[in-house]
């Protein structure tokens, strides 16, 4: 069975070839799907699919963001970034004249408010220090830096990638314990070398930097 993370490199490369409008809609949709997988992994066996349908308690991206935060599964910083992605998606979805782009002021300002890329860049300094393959470590650092100093669209794309990485690691965690208060700048959920290796296996070096 193909794992969601193994599919993400292909999805991300395809995303980069899309229009701004399509990228703004598809990126958050992929993260939203990762949130739904998180709930399905942690809800009791046999839970009704109705909770995910429109009008259900988990029937929208916004509801899934707020509930995962309320349950302590994601930190406030990730909750805030997910809402920024949602607002960017909605702005493009309601731009009926197709005039909006990532260079538009309202979109650019929202990408500048994303904090996930900085948190992952800080964390990469720790995780790559333990990676014997220095070429790969430098490629990962370059990918992370591109999410900080790249174009508004690049910042958005990297935030989508980093959010999906975090949520995927959370889905794989066996515990249901809250993650409130864990250190973003050291590691992922379990704060162990095994978690760092799991992060390395995702291979963010596939998320190529811009020329």
PDB file of C-alpha atoms in Angstrom:
ATOM      1  CA  UNK A   1       0.000   0.000   0.000  1.00  0.00           C
ATOM      2  CA  UNK A   2       1.373   3.417  -0.989  1.00  0.00           C
ATOM      3  CA  UNK A   3       1.920   5.749   1.945  1.00  0.00           C
ATOM      4  CA  UNK A   4       0.566   9.326   1.727  1.00  0.00           C
ATOM      5  CA  UNK A   5       4.060  10.792   2.170  1.00  0.00           C
ATOM      6  CA  UNK A   6       5.470   8.805  -0.757  1.00  0.00           C
ATOM      7  CA  UNK A   7       2.836  10.420  -2.972  1.00  0.00           C
ATOM      8  CA  UNK A   8       3.531  13.942  -1.795  1.00  0.00           C
ATOM      9  CA  UNK A   9       6.728  14.511  -3.788  1.00  0.00           C
ATOM     10  CA  UNK A  10       4.806  13.819  -6.998  1.00  0.00           C
ATOM     11  CA  UNK A  11       1.903  15.975  -5.869  1.00  0.00           C
ATOM     12  CA  UNK A  12       4.218  18.860  -4.991  1.00  0.00           C
ATOM     13  CA  UNK A  13       6.031  18.756  -8.326  1.00  0.00           C
ATOM     14  CA  UNK A  14       2.672  18.747 -10.136  1.00  0.00           C
ATOM     15  CA  UNK A  15       1.497  21.621  -7.939  1.00  0.00           C
ATOM     16  CA  UNK A  16       4.414  23.775  -9.049  1.00  0.00           C
ATOM     17  CA  UNK A  17       3.225  23.456 -12.640  1.00  0.00           C
ATOM     18  CA  UNK A  18      -0.273  24.699 -11.829  1.00  0.00           C
ATOM     19  CA  UNK A  19      -1.635  28.223 -12.095  1.00  0.00           C
ATOM     20  CA  UNK A  20      -1.653  30.375  -8.965  1.00  0.00           C
ATOM     21  CA  UNK A  21      -5.381  29.830  -8.630  1.00  0.00           C
ATOM     22  CA  UNK A  22      -5.123  26.039  -8.868  1.00  0.00           C
ATOM     23  CA  UNK A  23      -2.146  25.904  -6.471  1.00  0.00           C
ATOM     24  CA  UNK A  24      -3.994  28.038  -3.913  1.00  0.00           C
ATOM     25  CA  UNK A  25      -6.943  25.639  -3.964  1.00  0.00           C
ATOM     26  CA  UNK A  26      -5.156  22.291  -4.309  1.00  0.00           C
ATOM     27  CA  UNK A  27      -2.459  22.915  -1.675  1.00  0.00           C
ATOM     28  CA  UNK A  28      -4.855  23.476   1.232  1.00  0.00           C
ATOM     29  CA  UNK A  29      -7.065  20.647  -0.047  1.00  0.00           C
ATOM     30  CA  UNK A  30      -4.127  18.262   0.337  1.00  0.00           C
ATOM     31  CA  UNK A  31      -3.447  19.488   3.866  1.00  0.00           C
ATOM     32  CA  UNK A  32      -7.143  19.215   4.683  1.00  0.00           C
ATOM     33  CA  UNK A  33      -7.046  15.586   3.553  1.00  0.00           C
ATOM     34  CA  UNK A  34      -4.085  15.028   5.906  1.00  0.00           C
ATOM     35  CA  UNK A  35      -6.152  16.480   8.759  1.00  0.00           C
ATOM     36  CA  UNK A  36      -8.980  14.094   7.944  1.00  0.00           C
ATOM     37  CA  UNK A  37      -6.527  11.166   8.018  1.00  0.00           C
ATOM     38  CA  UNK A  38      -5.415  12.333  11.462  1.00  0.00           C
ATOM     39  CA  UNK A  39      -8.985  12.217  12.759  1.00  0.00           C
ATOM     40  CA  UNK A  40      -9.670   8.861  11.154  1.00  0.00           C
ATOM     41  CA  UNK A  41      -6.523   7.467  12.788  1.00  0.00           C
ATOM     42  CA  UNK A  42      -7.588   8.652  16.238  1.00  0.00           C
ATOM     43  CA  UNK A  43     -11.368   8.283  16.269  1.00  0.00           C
ATOM     44  CA  UNK A  44     -12.790   5.074  17.665  1.00  0.00           C
ATOM     45  CA  UNK A  45     -13.172   2.134  15.315  1.00  0.00           C
ATOM     46  CA  UNK A  46     -16.531   2.242  13.591  1.00  0.00           C
ATOM     47  CA  UNK A  47     -17.006   6.001  13.924  1.00  0.00           C
ATOM     48  CA  UNK A  48     -19.579   7.209  11.412  1.00  0.00           C
ATOM     49  CA  UNK A  49     -18.404   8.942   8.238  1.00  0.00           C
ATOM     50  CA  UNK A  50     -21.234  11.398   8.817  1.00  0.00           C
ATOM     51  CA  UNK A  51     -18.973  13.447  11.098  1.00  0.00           C
ATOM     52  CA  UNK A  52     -16.952  14.405   8.002  1.00  0.00           C
ATOM     53  CA  UNK A  53     -19.926  15.318   5.830  1.00  0.00           C
ATOM     54  CA  UNK A  54     -21.092  18.878   5.249  1.00  0.00           C
ATOM     55  CA  UNK A  55     -22.886  20.070   8.378  1.00  0.00           C
ATOM     56  CA  UNK A  56     -21.152  17.470  10.551  1.00  0.00           C
ATOM     57  CA  UNK A  57     -18.858  18.414  13.447  1.00  0.00           C
ATOM     58  CA  UNK A  58     -15.795  17.785  11.250  1.00  0.00           C
ATOM     59  CA  UNK A  59     -17.424  18.709   7.957  1.00  0.00           C
ATOM     60  CA  UNK A  60     -15.168  21.627   6.991  1.00  0.00           C
ATOM     61  CA  UNK A  61     -11.484  22.514   6.857  1.00  0.00           C
ATOM     62  CA  UNK A  62     -12.049  25.205   9.492  1.00  0.00           C
ATOM     63  CA  UNK A  63     -13.805  22.781  11.836  1.00  0.00           C
ATOM     64  CA  UNK A  64     -11.032  20.196  11.487  1.00  0.00           C
ATOM     65  CA  UNK A  65      -8.392  22.838  12.207  1.00  0.00           C
ATOM     66  CA  UNK A  66     -10.143  24.077  15.333  1.00  0.00           C
ATOM     67  CA  UNK A  67     -10.984  20.623  16.675  1.00  0.00           C
ATOM     68  CA  UNK A  68      -7.462  19.269  16.184  1.00  0.00           C
ATOM     69  CA  UNK A  69      -6.140  22.289  18.076  1.00  0.00           C
ATOM     70  CA  UNK A  70      -8.769  21.984  20.829  1.00  0.00           C
ATOM     71  CA  UNK A  71      -7.780  18.326  21.324  1.00  0.00           C
ATOM     72  CA  UNK A  72      -4.131  19.284  21.673  1.00  0.00           C
ATOM     73  CA  UNK A  73      -2.999  17.505  18.521  1.00  0.00           C
ATOM     74  CA  UNK A  74      -1.488  20.574  16.850  1.00  0.00           C
ATOM     75  CA  UNK A  75       0.098  23.706  18.343  1.00  0.00           C
ATOM     76  CA  UNK A  76      -1.395  27.193  18.007  1.00  0.00           C
ATOM     77  CA  UNK A  77       1.242  28.229  15.477  1.00  0.00           C
ATOM     78  CA  UNK A  78       0.176  25.442  13.103  1.00  0.00           C
ATOM     79  CA  UNK A  79      -3.506  26.213  13.681  1.00  0.00           C
ATOM     80  CA  UNK A  80      -2.874  29.842  12.718  1.00  0.00           C
ATOM     81  CA  UNK A  81      -0.943  28.880   9.582  1.00  0.00           C
ATOM     82  CA  UNK A  82      -3.648  26.441   8.495  1.00  0.00           C
ATOM     83  CA  UNK A  83      -6.225  29.208   8.791  1.00  0.00           C
ATOM     84  CA  UNK A  84      -3.994  31.482   6.686  1.00  0.00           C
ATOM     85  CA  UNK A  85      -3.836  28.763   4.009  1.00  0.00           C
ATOM     86  CA  UNK A  86      -7.611  28.411   4.202  1.00  0.00           C
ATOM     87  CA  UNK A  87      -8.090  32.172   3.766  1.00  0.00           C
ATOM     88  CA  UNK A  88      -5.728  32.222   0.784  1.00  0.00           C
ATOM     89  CA  UNK A  89      -7.662  29.328  -0.752  1.00  0.00           C
ATOM     90  CA  UNK A  90     -10.980  31.094  -0.201  1.00  0.00           C
ATOM     91  CA  UNK A  91      -9.709  34.358  -1.683  1.00  0.00           C
ATOM     92  CA  UNK A  92      -8.714  32.605  -4.911  1.00  0.00           C
ATOM     93  CA  UNK A  93     -11.862  30.468  -5.000  1.00  0.00           C
ATOM     94  CA  UNK A  94     -14.045  33.594  -4.828  1.00  0.00           C
ATOM     95  CA  UNK A  95     -11.975  35.588  -7.324  1.00  0.00           C
ATOM     96  CA  UNK A  96     -14.448  35.205 -10.156  1.00  0.00           C
ATOM     97  CA  UNK A  97     -12.557  37.582 -12.463  1.00  0.00           C
ATOM     98  CA  UNK A  98      -9.311  35.627 -12.093  1.00  0.00           C
ATOM     99  CA  UNK A  99      -7.340  38.753 -11.218  1.00  0.00           C
ATOM    100  CA  UNK A 100      -5.733  37.466  -8.036  1.00  0.00           C
ATOM    101  CA  UNK A 101      -2.180  36.114  -7.921  1.00  0.00           C
ATOM    102  CA  UNK A 102       0.357  35.339  -5.218  1.00  0.00           C
ATOM    103  CA  UNK A 103       1.892  38.724  -5.981  1.00  0.00           C
ATOM    104  CA  UNK A 104      -1.374  40.465  -5.026  1.00  0.00           C
ATOM    105  CA  UNK A 105      -0.891  42.455  -1.838  1.00  0.00           C
ATOM    106  CA  UNK A 106      -3.513  40.648   0.256  1.00  0.00           C
ATOM    107  CA  UNK A 107      -2.046  37.252  -0.644  1.00  0.00           C
ATOM    108  CA  UNK A 108       1.576  38.340  -0.233  1.00  0.00           C
ATOM    109  CA  UNK A 109       0.859  39.696   3.249  1.00  0.00           C
ATOM    110  CA  UNK A 110      -0.722  36.422   4.307  1.00  0.00           C
ATOM    111  CA  UNK A 111       2.247  34.403   3.067  1.00  0.00           C
ATOM    112  CA  UNK A 112       4.533  36.719   5.057  1.00  0.00           C
ATOM    113  CA  UNK A 113       2.499  35.879   8.169  1.00  0.00           C
ATOM    114  CA  UNK A 114       3.111  32.141   7.820  1.00  0.00           C
ATOM    115  CA  UNK A 115       5.407  30.933  10.628  1.00  0.00           C
ATOM    116  CA  UNK A 116       5.691  27.235   9.796  1.00  0.00           C
ATOM    117  CA  UNK A 117       8.610  27.658   7.389  1.00  0.00           C
ATOM    118  CA  UNK A 118      10.788  29.390   9.977  1.00  0.00           C
ATOM    119  CA  UNK A 119       9.984  26.727  12.554  1.00  0.00           C
ATOM    120  CA  UNK A 120      10.920  23.960  10.144  1.00  0.00           C
ATOM    121  CA  UNK A 121      14.091  25.787   9.082  1.00  0.00           C
ATOM    122  CA  UNK A 122      15.132  25.988  12.733  1.00  0.00           C
ATOM    123  CA  UNK A 123      14.301  22.319  13.226  1.00  0.00           C
ATOM    124  CA  UNK A 124      16.240  21.370  10.080  1.00  0.00           C
ATOM    125  CA  UNK A 125      19.385  22.784  11.653  1.00  0.00           C
ATOM    126  CA  UNK A 126      19.034  20.161  14.380  1.00  0.00           C
ATOM    127  CA  UNK A 127      17.903  17.202  12.290  1.00  0.00           C
ATOM    128  CA  UNK A 128      20.429  17.690   9.466  1.00  0.00           C
ATOM    129  CA  UNK A 129      23.267  17.907  11.986  1.00  0.00           C
ATOM    130  CA  UNK A 130      22.629  14.172  12.590  1.00  0.00           C
ATOM    131  CA  UNK A 131      22.537  13.309   8.886  1.00  0.00           C
ATOM    132  CA  UNK A 132      25.806  11.760   7.645  1.00  0.00           C
ATOM    133  CA  UNK A 133      24.987  12.606   4.024  1.00  0.00           C
ATOM    134  CA  UNK A 134      26.145  16.229   4.005  1.00  0.00           C
ATOM    135  CA  UNK A 135      25.098  16.851   0.411  1.00  0.00           C
ATOM    136  CA  UNK A 136      21.570  15.828   1.228  1.00  0.00           C
ATOM    137  CA  UNK A 137      21.646  17.879   4.424  1.00  0.00           C
ATOM    138  CA  UNK A 138      22.648  21.000   2.507  1.00  0.00           C
ATOM    139  CA  UNK A 139      19.910  20.347  -0.072  1.00  0.00           C
ATOM    140  CA  UNK A 140      17.363  20.111   2.736  1.00  0.00           C
ATOM    141  CA  UNK A 141      18.598  23.363   4.261  1.00  0.00           C
ATOM    142  CA  UNK A 142      18.367  25.062   0.862  1.00  0.00           C
ATOM    143  CA  UNK A 143      14.784  23.854   0.454  1.00  0.00           C
ATOM    144  CA  UNK A 144      13.884  25.213   3.880  1.00  0.00           C
ATOM    145  CA  UNK A 145      15.549  28.574   3.241  1.00  0.00           C
ATOM    146  CA  UNK A 146      13.619  28.935  -0.021  1.00  0.00           C
ATOM    147  CA  UNK A 147      10.453  28.905   2.066  1.00  0.00           C
ATOM    148  CA  UNK A 148      11.715  31.954   3.933  1.00  0.00           C
ATOM    149  CA  UNK A 149      13.240  34.138   1.222  1.00  0.00           C
ATOM    150  CA  UNK A 150      11.507  32.878  -1.910  1.00  0.00           C
ATOM    151  CA  UNK A 151       8.518  34.313  -3.731  1.00  0.00           C
ATOM    152  CA  UNK A 152       5.130  34.534  -1.992  1.00  0.00           C
ATOM    153  CA  UNK A 153       4.032  31.448  -3.888  1.00  0.00           C
ATOM    154  CA  UNK A 154       7.157  29.560  -2.827  1.00  0.00           C
ATOM    155  CA  UNK A 155       6.510  30.473   0.828  1.00  0.00           C
ATOM    156  CA  UNK A 156       2.970  29.164   0.449  1.00  0.00           C
ATOM    157  CA  UNK A 157       4.092  25.926  -1.229  1.00  0.00           C
ATOM    158  CA  UNK A 158       6.700  25.212   1.433  1.00  0.00           C
ATOM    159  CA  UNK A 159       4.198  25.918   4.220  1.00  0.00           C
ATOM    160  CA  UNK A 160       1.833  23.403   2.602  1.00  0.00           C
ATOM    161  CA  UNK A 161       4.657  20.855   2.402  1.00  0.00           C
ATOM    162  CA  UNK A 162       5.734  21.424   6.003  1.00  0.00           C
ATOM    163  CA  UNK A 163       2.162  21.228   7.310  1.00  0.00           C
ATOM    164  CA  UNK A 164       1.641  17.914   5.527  1.00  0.00           C
ATOM    165  CA  UNK A 165       4.930  16.581   6.934  1.00  0.00           C
ATOM    166  CA  UNK A 166       3.932  17.514  10.478  1.00  0.00           C
ATOM    167  CA  UNK A 167       0.442  16.040  10.160  1.00  0.00           C
ATOM    168  CA  UNK A 168       1.789  12.860   8.584  1.00  0.00           C
ATOM    169  CA  UNK A 169       4.188  12.364  11.481  1.00  0.00           C
ATOM    170  CA  UNK A 170       1.344  12.982  13.913  1.00  0.00           C
ATOM    171  CA  UNK A 171      -0.808  10.360  12.178  1.00  0.00           C
ATOM    172  CA  UNK A 172       2.025   7.848  12.512  1.00  0.00           C
ATOM    173  CA  UNK A 173       2.495   8.569  16.217  1.00  0.00           C
ATOM    174  CA  UNK A 174       0.989   5.733  18.239  1.00  0.00           C
ATOM    175  CA  UNK A 175       0.024   7.843  21.255  1.00  0.00           C
ATOM    176  CA  UNK A 176      -3.137   9.886  21.647  1.00  0.00           C
ATOM    177  CA  UNK A 177      -1.405  12.227  24.102  1.00  0.00           C
ATOM    178  CA  UNK A 178      -1.646  15.982  23.368  1.00  0.00           C
ATOM    179  CA  UNK A 179       1.369  17.701  21.853  1.00  0.00           C
ATOM    180  CA  UNK A 180       0.829  21.039  23.580  1.00  0.00           C
ATOM    181  CA  UNK A 181       4.105  22.495  24.724  1.00  0.00           C
ATOM    182  CA  UNK A 182       6.398  20.266  22.686  1.00  0.00           C
ATOM    183  CA  UNK A 183       9.485  21.918  21.227  1.00  0.00           C
ATOM    184  CA  UNK A 184       9.112  22.775  17.548  1.00  0.00           C
ATOM    185  CA  UNK A 185      12.773  23.653  17.329  1.00  0.00           C
ATOM    186  CA  UNK A 186      14.083  20.267  18.375  1.00  0.00           C
ATOM    187  CA  UNK A 187      12.061  17.544  16.715  1.00  0.00           C
ATOM    188  CA  UNK A 188       8.624  16.192  15.865  1.00  0.00           C
ATOM    189  CA  UNK A 189       6.009  14.643  18.097  1.00  0.00           C
ATOM    190  CA  UNK A 190       8.019  12.166  20.146  1.00  0.00           C
ATOM    191  CA  UNK A 191      11.254  14.173  20.460  1.00  0.00           C
ATOM    192  CA  UNK A 192      13.365  11.085  19.761  1.00  0.00           C
ATOM    193  CA  UNK A 193      16.036  10.139  17.226  1.00  0.00           C
ATOM    194  CA  UNK A 194      13.488   7.800  15.666  1.00  0.00           C
ATOM    195  CA  UNK A 195      11.227  10.770  14.913  1.00  0.00           C
ATOM    196  CA  UNK A 196      14.125  12.618  13.326  1.00  0.00           C
ATOM    197  CA  UNK A 197      14.814   9.612  11.122  1.00  0.00           C
ATOM    198  CA  UNK A 198      11.138   9.509  10.138  1.00  0.00           C
ATOM    199  CA  UNK A 199      11.425  13.144   9.091  1.00  0.00           C
ATOM    200  CA  UNK A 200      14.576  12.417   7.091  1.00  0.00           C
ATOM    201  CA  UNK A 201      12.818   9.560   5.287  1.00  0.00           C
ATOM    202  CA  UNK A 202      10.274  11.977   3.820  1.00  0.00           C
ATOM    203  CA  UNK A 203      13.142  13.574   1.890  1.00  0.00           C
ATOM    204  CA  UNK A 204      12.270  17.232   1.629  1.00  0.00           C
ATOM    205  CA  UNK A 205      15.197  17.587  -0.765  1.00  0.00           C
ATOM    206  CA  UNK A 206      12.680  16.536  -3.412  1.00  0.00           C
ATOM    207  CA  UNK A 207      11.021  19.907  -2.883  1.00  0.00           C
ATOM    208  CA  UNK A 208      13.393  21.651  -5.242  1.00  0.00           C
ATOM    209  CA  UNK A 209      14.484  25.240  -4.782  1.00  0.00           C
ATOM    210  CA  UNK A 210      13.726  27.849  -7.380  1.00  0.00           C
ATOM    211  CA  UNK A 211      16.381  28.658  -9.993  1.00  0.00           C
TER     212      UNK A 211
END
